[in-house]
Short mmCIF file of C-alpha atoms and ligand atoms in Angstrom, two decimals:
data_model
loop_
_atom_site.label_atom_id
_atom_site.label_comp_id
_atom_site.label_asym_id
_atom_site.label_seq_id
_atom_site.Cartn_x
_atom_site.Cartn_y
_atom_site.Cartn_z
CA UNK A 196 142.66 37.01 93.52
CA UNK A 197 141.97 33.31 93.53
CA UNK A 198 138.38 32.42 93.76
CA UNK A 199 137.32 28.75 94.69
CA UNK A 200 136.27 27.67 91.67
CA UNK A 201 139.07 28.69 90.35
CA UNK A 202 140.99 25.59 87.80
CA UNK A 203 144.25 25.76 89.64
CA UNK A 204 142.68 25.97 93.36
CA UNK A 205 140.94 22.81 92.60
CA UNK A 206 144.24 21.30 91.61
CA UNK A 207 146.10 22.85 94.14
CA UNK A 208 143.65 21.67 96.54
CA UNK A 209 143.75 18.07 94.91
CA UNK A 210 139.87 17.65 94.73
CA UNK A 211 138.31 16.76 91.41
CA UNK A 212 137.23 19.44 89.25
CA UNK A 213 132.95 19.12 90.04
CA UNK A 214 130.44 20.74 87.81
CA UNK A 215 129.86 24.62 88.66
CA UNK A 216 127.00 25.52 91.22
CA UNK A 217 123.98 26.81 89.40
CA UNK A 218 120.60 28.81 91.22
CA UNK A 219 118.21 26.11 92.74
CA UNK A 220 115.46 25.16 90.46
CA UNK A 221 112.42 27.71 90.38
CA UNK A 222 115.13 30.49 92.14
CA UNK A 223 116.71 33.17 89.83
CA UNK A 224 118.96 35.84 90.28
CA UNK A 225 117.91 39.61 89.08
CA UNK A 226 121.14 41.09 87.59
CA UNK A 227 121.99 45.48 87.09
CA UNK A 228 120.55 45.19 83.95
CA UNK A 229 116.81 44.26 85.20
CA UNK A 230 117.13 45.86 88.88
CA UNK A 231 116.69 49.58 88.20
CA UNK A 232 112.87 48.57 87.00
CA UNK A 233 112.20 46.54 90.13
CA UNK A 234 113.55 49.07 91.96
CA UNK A 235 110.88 51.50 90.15
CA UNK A 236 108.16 49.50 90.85
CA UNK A 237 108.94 49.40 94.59
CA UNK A 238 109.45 53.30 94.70
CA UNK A 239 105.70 54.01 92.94
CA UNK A 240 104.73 51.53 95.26
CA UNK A 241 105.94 52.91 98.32
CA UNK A 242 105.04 56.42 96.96
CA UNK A 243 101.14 55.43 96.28
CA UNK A 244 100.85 53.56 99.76
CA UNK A 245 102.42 56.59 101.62
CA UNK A 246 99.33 58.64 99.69
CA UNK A 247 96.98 56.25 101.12
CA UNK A 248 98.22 56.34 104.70
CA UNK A 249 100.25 52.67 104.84
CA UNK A 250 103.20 52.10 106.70
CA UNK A 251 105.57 49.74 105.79
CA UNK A 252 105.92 46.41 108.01
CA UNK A 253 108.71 43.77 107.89
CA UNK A 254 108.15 40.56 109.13
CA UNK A 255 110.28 37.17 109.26
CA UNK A 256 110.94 35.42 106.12
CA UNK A 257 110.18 31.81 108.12
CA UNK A 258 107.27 31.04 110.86
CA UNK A 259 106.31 28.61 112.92
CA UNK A 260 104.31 25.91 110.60
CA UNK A 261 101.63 25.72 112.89
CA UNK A 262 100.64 29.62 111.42
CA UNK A 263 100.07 28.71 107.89
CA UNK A 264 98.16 25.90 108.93
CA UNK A 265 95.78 26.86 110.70
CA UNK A 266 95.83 30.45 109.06
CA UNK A 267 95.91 29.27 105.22
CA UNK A 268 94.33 25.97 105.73
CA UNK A 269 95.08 22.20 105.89
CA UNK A 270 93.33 21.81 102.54
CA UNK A 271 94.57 24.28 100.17
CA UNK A 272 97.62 23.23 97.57
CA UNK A 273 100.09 25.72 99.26
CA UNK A 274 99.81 24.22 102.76
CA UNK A 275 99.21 20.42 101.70
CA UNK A 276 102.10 20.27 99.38
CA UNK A 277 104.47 23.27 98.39
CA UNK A 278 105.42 24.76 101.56
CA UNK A 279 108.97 24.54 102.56
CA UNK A 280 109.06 22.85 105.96
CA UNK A 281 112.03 21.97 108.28
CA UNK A 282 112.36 20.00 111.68
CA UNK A 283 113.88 23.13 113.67
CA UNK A 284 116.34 20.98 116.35
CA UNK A 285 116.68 22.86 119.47
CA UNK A 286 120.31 23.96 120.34
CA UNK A 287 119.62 24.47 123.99
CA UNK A 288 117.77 22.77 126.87
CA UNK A 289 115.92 26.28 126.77
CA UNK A 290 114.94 25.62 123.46
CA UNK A 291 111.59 23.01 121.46
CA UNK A 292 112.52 21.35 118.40
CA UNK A 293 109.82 22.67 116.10
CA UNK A 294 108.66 22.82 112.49
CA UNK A 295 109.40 25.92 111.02
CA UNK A 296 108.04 27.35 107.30
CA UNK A 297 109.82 29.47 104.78
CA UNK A 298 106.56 32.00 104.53
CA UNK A 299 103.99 31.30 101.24
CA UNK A 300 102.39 34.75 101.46
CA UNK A 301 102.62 37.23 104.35
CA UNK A 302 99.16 37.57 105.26
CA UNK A 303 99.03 35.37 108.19
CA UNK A 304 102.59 36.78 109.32
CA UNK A 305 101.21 40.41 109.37
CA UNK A 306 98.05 39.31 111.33
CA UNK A 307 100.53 37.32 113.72
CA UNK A 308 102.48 40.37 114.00
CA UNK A 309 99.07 42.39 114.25
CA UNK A 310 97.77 39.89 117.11
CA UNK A 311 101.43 39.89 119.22
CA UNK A 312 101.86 43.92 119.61
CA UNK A 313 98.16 44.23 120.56
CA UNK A 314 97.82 46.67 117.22
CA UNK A 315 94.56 46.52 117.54
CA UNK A 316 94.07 47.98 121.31
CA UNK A 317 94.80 51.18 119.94
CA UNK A 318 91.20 51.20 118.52
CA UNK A 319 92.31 52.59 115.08
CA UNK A 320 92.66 51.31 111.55
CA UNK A 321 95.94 49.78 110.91
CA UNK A 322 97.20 50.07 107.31
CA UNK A 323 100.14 47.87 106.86
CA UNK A 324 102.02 47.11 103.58
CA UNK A 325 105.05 44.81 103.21
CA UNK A 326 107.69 43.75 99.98
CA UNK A 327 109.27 40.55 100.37
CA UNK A 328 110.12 37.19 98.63
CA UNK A 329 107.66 34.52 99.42
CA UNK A 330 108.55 30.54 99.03
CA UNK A 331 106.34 28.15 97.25
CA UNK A 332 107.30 24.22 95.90
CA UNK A 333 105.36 25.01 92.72
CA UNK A 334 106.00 23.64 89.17
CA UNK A 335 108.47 26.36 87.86
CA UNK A 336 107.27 28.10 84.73
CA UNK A 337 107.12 31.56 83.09
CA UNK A 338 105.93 33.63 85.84
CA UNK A 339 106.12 30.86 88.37
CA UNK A 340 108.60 30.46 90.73
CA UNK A 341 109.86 28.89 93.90
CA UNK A 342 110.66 32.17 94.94
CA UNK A 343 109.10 35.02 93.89
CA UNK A 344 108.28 38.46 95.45
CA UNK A 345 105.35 40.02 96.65
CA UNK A 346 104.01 43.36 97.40
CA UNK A 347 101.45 43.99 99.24
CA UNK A 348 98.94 45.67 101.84
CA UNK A 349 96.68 44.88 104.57
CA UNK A 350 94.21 46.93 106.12
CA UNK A 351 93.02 45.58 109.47
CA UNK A 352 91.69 46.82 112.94
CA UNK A 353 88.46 46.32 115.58
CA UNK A 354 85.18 46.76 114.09
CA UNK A 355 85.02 49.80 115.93
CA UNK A 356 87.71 51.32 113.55
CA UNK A 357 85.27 50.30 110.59
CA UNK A 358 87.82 47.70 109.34
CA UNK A 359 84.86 45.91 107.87
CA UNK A 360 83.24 48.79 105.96
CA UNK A 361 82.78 48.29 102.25
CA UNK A 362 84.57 51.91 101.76
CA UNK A 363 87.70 50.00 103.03
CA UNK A 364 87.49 47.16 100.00
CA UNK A 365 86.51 49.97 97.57
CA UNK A 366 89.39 52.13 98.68
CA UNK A 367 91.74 49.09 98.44
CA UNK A 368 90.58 48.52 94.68
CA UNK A 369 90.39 52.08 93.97
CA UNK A 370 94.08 52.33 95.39
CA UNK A 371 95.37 49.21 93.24
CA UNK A 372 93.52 50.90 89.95
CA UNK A 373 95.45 54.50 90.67
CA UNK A 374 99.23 52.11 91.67
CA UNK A 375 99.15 50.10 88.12
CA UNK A 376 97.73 53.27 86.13
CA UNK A 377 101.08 54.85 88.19
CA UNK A 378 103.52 52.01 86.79
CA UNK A 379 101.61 52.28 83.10
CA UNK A 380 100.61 48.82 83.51
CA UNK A 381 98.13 48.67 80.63
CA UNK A 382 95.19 46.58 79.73
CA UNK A 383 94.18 45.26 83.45
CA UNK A 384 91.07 43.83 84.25
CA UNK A 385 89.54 43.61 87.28
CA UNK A 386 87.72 40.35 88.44
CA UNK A 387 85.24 40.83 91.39
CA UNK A 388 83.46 38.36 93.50
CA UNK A 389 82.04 37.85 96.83
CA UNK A 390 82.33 34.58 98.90
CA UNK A 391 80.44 35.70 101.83
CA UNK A 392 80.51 35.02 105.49
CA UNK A 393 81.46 32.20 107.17
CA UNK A 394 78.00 30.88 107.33
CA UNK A 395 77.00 31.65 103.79
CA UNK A 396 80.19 29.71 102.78
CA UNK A 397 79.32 26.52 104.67
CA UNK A 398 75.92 26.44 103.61
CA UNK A 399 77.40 26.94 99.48
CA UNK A 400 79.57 23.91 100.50
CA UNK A 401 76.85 21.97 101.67
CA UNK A 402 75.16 22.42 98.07
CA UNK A 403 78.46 22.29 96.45
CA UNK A 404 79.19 18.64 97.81
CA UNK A 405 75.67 17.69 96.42
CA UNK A 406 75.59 19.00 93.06
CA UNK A 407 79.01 17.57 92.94
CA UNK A 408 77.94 14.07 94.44
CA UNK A 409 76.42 12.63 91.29
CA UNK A 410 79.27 13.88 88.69
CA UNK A 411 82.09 13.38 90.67
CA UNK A 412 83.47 10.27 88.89
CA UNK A 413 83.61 12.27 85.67
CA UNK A 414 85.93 14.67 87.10
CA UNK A 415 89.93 14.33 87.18
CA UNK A 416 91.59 12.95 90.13
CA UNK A 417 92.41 16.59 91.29
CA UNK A 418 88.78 17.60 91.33
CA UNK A 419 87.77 14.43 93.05
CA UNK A 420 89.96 15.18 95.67
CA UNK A 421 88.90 18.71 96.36
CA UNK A 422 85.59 17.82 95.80
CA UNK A 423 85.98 15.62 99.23
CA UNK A 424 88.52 18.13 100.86
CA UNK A 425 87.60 21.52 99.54
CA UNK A 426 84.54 21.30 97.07
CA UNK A 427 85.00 25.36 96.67
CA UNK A 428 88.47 24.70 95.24
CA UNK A 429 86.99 22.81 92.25
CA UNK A 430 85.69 26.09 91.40
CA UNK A 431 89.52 27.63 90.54
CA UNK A 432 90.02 24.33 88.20
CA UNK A 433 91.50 25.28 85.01
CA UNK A 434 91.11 21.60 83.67
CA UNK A 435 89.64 21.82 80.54
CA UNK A 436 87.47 18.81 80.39
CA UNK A 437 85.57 19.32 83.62
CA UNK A 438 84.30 23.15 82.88
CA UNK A 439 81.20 21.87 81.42
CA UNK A 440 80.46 20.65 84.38
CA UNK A 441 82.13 23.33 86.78
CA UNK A 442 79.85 26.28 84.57
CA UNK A 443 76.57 24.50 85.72
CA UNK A 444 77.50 23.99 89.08
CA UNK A 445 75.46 26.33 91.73
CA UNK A 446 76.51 30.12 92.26
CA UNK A 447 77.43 31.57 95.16
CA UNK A 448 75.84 34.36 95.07
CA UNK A 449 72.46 32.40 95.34
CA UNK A 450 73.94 31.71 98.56
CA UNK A 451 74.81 34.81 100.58
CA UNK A 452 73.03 35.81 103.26
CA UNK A 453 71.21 39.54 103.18
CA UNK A 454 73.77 41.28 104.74
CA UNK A 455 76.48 39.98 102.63
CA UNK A 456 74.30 40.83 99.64
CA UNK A 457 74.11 44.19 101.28
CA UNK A 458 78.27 44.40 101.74
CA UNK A 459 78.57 43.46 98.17
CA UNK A 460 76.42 46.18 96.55
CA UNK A 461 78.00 48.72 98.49
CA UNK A 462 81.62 47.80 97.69
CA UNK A 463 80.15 48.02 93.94
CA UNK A 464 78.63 51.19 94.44
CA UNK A 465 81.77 52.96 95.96
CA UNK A 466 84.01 51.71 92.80
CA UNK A 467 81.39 52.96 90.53
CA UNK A 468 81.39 56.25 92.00
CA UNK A 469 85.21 56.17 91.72
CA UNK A 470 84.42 55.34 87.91
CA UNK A 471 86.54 51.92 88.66
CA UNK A 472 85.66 49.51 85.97
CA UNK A 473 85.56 45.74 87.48
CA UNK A 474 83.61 42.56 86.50
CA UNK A 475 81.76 40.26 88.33
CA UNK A 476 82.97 36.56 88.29
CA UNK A 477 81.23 34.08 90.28
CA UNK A 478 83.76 31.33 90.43
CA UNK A 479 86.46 33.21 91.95
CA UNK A 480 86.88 31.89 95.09
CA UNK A 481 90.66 32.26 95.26
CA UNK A 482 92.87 29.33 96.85
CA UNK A 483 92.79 30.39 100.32
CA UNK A 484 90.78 28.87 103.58
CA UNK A 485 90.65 32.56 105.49
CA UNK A 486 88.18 34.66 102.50
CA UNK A 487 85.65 36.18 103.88
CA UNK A 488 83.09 38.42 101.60
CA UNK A 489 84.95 40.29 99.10
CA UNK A 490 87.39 38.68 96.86
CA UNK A 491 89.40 39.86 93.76
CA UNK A 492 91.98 39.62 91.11
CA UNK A 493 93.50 41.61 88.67
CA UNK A 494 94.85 40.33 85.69
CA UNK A 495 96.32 41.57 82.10
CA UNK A 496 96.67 39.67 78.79
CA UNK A 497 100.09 40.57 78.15
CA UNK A 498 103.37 38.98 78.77
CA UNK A 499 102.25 36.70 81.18
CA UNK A 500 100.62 33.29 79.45
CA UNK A 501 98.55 31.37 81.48
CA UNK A 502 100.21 32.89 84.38
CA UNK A 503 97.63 36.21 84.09
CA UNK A 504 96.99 37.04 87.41
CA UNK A 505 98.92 39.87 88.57
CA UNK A 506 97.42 39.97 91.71
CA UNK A 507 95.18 39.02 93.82
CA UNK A 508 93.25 39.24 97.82
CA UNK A 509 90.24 39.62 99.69
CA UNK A 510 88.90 40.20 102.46
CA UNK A 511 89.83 37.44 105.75
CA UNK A 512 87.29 38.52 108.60
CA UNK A 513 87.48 35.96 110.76
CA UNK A 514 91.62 35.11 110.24
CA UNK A 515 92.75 37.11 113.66
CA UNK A 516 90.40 34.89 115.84
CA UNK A 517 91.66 31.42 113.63
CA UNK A 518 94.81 33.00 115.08
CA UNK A 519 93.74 33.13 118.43
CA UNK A 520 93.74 37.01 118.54
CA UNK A 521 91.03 38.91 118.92
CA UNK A 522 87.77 39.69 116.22
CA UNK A 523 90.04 41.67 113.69
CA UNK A 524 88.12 42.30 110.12
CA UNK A 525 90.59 42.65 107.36
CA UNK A 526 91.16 42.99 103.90
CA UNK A 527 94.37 42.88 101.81
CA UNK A 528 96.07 41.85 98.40
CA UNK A 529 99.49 40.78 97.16
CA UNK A 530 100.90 41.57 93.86
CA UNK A 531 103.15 39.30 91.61
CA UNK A 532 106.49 41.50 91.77
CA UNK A 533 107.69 38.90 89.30
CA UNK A 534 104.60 39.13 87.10
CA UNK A 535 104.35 42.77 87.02
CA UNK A 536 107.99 43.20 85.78
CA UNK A 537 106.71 40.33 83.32
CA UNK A 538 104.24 43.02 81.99
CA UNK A 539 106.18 46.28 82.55
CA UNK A 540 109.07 44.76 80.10
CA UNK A 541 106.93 43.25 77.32
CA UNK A 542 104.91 46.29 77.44
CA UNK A 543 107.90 48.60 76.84
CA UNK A 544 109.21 46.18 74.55
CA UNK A 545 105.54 46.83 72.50
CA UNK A 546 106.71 50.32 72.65
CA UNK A 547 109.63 50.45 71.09
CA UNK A 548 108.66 47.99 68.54
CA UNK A 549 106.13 50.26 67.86
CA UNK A 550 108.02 53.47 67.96
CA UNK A 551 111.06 51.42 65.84
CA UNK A 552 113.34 52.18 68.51
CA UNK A 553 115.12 49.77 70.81
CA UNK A 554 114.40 50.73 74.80
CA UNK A 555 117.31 53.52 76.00
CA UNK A 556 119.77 52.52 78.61
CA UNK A 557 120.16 55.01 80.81
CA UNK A 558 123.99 56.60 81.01
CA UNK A 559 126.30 57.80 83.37
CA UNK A 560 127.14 61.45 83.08
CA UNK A 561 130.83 60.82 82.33
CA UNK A 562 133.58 58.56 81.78
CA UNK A 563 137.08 60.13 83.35
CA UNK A 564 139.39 58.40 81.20
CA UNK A 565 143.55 58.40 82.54
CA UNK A 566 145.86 58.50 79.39
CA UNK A 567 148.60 56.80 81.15
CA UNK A 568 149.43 55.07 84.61
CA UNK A 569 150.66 58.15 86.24
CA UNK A 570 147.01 59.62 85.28
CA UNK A 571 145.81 56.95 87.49
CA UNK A 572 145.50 58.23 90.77
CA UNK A 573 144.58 62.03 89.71
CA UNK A 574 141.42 60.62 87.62
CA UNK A 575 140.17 58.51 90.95
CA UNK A 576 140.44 61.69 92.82
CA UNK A 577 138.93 63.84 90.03
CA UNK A 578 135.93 60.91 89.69
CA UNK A 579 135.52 61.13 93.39
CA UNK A 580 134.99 64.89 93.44
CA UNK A 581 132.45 64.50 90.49
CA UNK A 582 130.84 61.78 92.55
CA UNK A 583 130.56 64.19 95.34
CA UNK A 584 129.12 66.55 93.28
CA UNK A 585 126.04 64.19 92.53
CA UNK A 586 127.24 63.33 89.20
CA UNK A 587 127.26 59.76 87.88
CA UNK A 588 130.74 59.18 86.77
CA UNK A 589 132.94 55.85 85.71
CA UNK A 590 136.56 56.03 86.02
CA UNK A 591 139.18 53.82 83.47
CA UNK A 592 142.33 52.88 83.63
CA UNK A 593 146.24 54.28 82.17
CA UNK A 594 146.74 51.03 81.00
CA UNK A 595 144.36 50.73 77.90
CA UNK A 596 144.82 52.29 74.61
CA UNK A 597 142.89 55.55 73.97
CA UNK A 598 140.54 53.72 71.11
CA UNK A 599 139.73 51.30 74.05
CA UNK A 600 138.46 54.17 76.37
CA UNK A 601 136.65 55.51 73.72
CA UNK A 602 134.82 52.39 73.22
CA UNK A 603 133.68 51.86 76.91
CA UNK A 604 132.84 55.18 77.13
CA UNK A 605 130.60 55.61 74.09
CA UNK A 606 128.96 52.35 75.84
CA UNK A 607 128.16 53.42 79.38
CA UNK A 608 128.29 57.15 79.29
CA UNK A 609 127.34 60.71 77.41
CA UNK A 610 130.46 62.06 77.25
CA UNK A 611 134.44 60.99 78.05
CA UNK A 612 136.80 63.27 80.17
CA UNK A 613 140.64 62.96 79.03
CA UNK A 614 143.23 62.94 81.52
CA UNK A 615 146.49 63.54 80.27
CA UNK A 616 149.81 65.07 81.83
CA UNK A 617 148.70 68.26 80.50
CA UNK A 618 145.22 68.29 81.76
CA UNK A 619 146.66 67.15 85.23
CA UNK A 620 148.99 70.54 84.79
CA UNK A 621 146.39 72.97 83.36
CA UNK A 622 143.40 71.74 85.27
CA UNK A 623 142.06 72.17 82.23
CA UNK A 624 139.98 69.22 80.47
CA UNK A 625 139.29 67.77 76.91
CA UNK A 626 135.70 66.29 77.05
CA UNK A 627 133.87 64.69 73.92
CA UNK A 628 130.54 64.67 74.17
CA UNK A 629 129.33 61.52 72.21
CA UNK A 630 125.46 62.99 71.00
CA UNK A 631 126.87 65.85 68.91
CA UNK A 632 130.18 64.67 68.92
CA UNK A 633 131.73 67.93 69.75
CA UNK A 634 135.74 68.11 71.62
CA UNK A 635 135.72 71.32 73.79
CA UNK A 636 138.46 72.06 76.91
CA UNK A 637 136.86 72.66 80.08
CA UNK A 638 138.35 74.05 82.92
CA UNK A 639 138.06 72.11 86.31
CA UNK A 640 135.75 74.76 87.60
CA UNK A 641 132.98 74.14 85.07
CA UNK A 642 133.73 70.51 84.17
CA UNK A 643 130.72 69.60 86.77
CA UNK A 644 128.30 72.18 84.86
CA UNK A 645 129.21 69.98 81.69
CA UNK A 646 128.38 67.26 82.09
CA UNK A 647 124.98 67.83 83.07
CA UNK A 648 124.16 69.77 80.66
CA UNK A 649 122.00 67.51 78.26
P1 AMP B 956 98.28 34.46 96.13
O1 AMP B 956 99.13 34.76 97.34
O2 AMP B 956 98.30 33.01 95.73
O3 AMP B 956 96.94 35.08 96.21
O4 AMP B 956 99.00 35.18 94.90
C1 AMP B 956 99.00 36.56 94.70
C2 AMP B 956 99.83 36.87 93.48
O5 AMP B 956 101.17 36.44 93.69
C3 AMP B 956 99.39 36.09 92.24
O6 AMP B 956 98.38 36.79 91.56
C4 AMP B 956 100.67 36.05 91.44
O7 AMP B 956 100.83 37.26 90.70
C5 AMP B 956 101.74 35.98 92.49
N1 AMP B 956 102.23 34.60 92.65
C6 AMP B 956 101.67 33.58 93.34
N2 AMP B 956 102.42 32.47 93.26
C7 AMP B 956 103.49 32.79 92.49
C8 AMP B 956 104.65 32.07 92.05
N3 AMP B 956 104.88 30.81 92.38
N4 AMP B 956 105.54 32.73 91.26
C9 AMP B 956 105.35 34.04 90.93
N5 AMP B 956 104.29 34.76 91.33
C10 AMP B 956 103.37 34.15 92.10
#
């Protein structure tokens, strides 16, 4: 086979030899050696969601632009500068030109999706979770990445379907608690906060701007900005030199009105009764325009740096109707897919530190090794019927020497079959099995039985 990159292609072909093609910066590819655990994490996710009564929804990977705008919000970092936006040309008189988004987070793509099959005229709670990749033009560091993947869940519906209960943030939390105990994520924290209503939010802005107004000059540029555009945002700052003066700015929660007070206490209440432990932190706000009342994160210490937030939503009341759907209460999260791998693989890599072990790769039941060529052909056919019988099996080839076989097999499986003229004859098998190291002849009939056996 001659690939394109191949040396004498590229002479053949009489272009110059270029440099090889490498990912895109902040993109990364997840190779057989890291996707069995992602693929674990998505099967305890689907499994806890099921529990809960979720239903999986896929939606496009790019929307129109116009969606995050007004959905996300002008102001926020995601929308105002790392969103990956293209000038769609139409192809056919039928068609607009129009700007299209690779998606930053699915939120506003399930509400779309929520809004356009008239979900909510069925009068009852929709609980909606999605995994996907999600696009951002961020600054590409451990745990941060231009793509990344997200899991996550959305529970939405009328206010007649008690979408804006407090039971549904508690259950939400209470469900995220029992899906990282689930993956043995250890060590998470839960950060709690509310940003009330609309109303309570403007007026908190109003006094926002004014505490702001007088030590605004002291800030960096960032925090001057937001403190025009988005005064809540200066709350999220990490810069170091304005905390001072972000810790003595006012609270929110000297801002919320009675019944958001009221919302609050109950969400508290139902995670206490659930024994969920959480923490109340008054500057998270979270980066988003469409929070309403509660909003959370979880984070862990671990593995992740600076990057610690594993996760993180709220609840977006009033997002359907910025939509132009109808009044839709909501509340979801998204998880770091990325991060929580982070986590899972330094914490197992604690583990077997710990336990002075290095982590087990799992093995395929057998290796079918063919002694010669002529052993080639009866070892597929034996490997297939293995295969067939559920077993995990690798096949070689005729052509390597026996020590070689030996070698791959110890590597990638328990135990070797050997396929020689004889064995072809007799039906009868030689199998090594590389833990005890014992050689016995099986017969065909119980060569299955085997090499299950652990
Ligand atoms: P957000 O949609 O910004 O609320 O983010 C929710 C979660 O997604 C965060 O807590 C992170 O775990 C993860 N996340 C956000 N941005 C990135 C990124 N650029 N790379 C990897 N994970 C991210």
């Amino acid at each position: 086979m001659t690939s394109s990159n191949d040396k004498g292609a590229q002479q053949a072909s009489g272009r110059p030899s270029r440099g090889a093609i490498k990912a895109v910066r902040g993109t990364r590819d997840l190779l057989p050696d890291e996707t069995p655990l992602w693929n674990r994490v998505e099967a305890v996710a689907r499994a806890v969601f099921a529990r809960y009564g979720f239903g999986e929804i896929r939606t496009p990977v790019f929307e129109a632009t116009e969606l995050f705008a007004r959905g996300v919000g002008e102001e926020t970092d995601i929308v105002s500068k790392e969103m990956f936006t293209w000038e769609d040309r139409a192809r056919a008189a039928s068609e607009k030109a129009q700007s299209l988004t690779l998606r930053p987070e699915s939120t506003a793509g399930v509400v779309r999706a929520y809004i356009e099959h008239k979900m909510g005229e069925t009068g009852a709670l929709q609980k909606l979770y999605y995994i996907g990749p999600q696009f951002r033009r961020e600054r590409p560091q451990r745990g941060r990445y231009r793509q990344f993947w997200q899991i996550g869940a959305e529970v939405i519906g009328p206010t007649s379907s008690g979408a804006e209960s407090p039971v549904r943030d508690a259950e939400v939390l209470e469900m995220l608690s029992t899906l990282l105990d689930e993956l043995g994520v250890r060590g998470w924290r839960l950060e709690l906060n509310s940003v009330g209503n609309a109303e309570d939010r403007a007026l908190y802005n109003m006094a926002l701007r004014e505490a702001l107004a007088p030590v605004k000059d002291k800030l960096c540029p960032d925090n001057q900005r937001r403190a025009e555009t988005n005064p809540l945002r200066v709350l999220d700052s990490k810069d170091e030199q304005d905390q001072e003066i972000i810790n003595g700015l006012p609270k929110i929660a000297d801002y919320l009105s009675e019944e958001s007070r009221e919302h609050f206490a109950q969400v508290r209440a139902a995670l206490d009764a659930c024994g969920v432990d959480y923490h109340v932190n008054p500057r998270l706000v979270r980066g988003l325009d469409y929070y309403t009342r509660t909003t959370f994160e979880f984070t862990v210490q671990t593995g992740l740096g600076t990057q610690n937030a594993l996760l993180g939503g709220g609840r977006y009341d009033g997002l359907s109707e910025m939509l132009g759907g109808p009044k839709a209460p909501g509340i979801g999260f998204a998880i770091g897919e990325d991060r929580l791998i982070l986590v899972l693989q330094e914490q197992a890599k604690q583990d077997a530190e710990a336990a002075g072990a290095a982590p087990g790769e799992p093995k395929l039941d057998g290796y079918v090794a063919p002694l010669g060529a002529a052993q080639n052909a009866p070892a597929l056919a034996l490997a297939r019927a293995l295969r067939r019988e559920g077993l995990s099996v690798e096949v070689g080839d005729g052509a390597f020497k026996l020590r070689k076989s030996f070698d791959i097999a110890d590597k990638v499986a328990r135990a070797i079959v050997l396929l020689g003229e004889d064995e072809v004859a007799s039906g009868v098998m030689t199998v090594k099995m590389f833990a005890t190291g014992e050689q016995v002849k099986v017969p065909r009939a119980e060569l299955g039985g085997r090499l299950r056996a652990r």
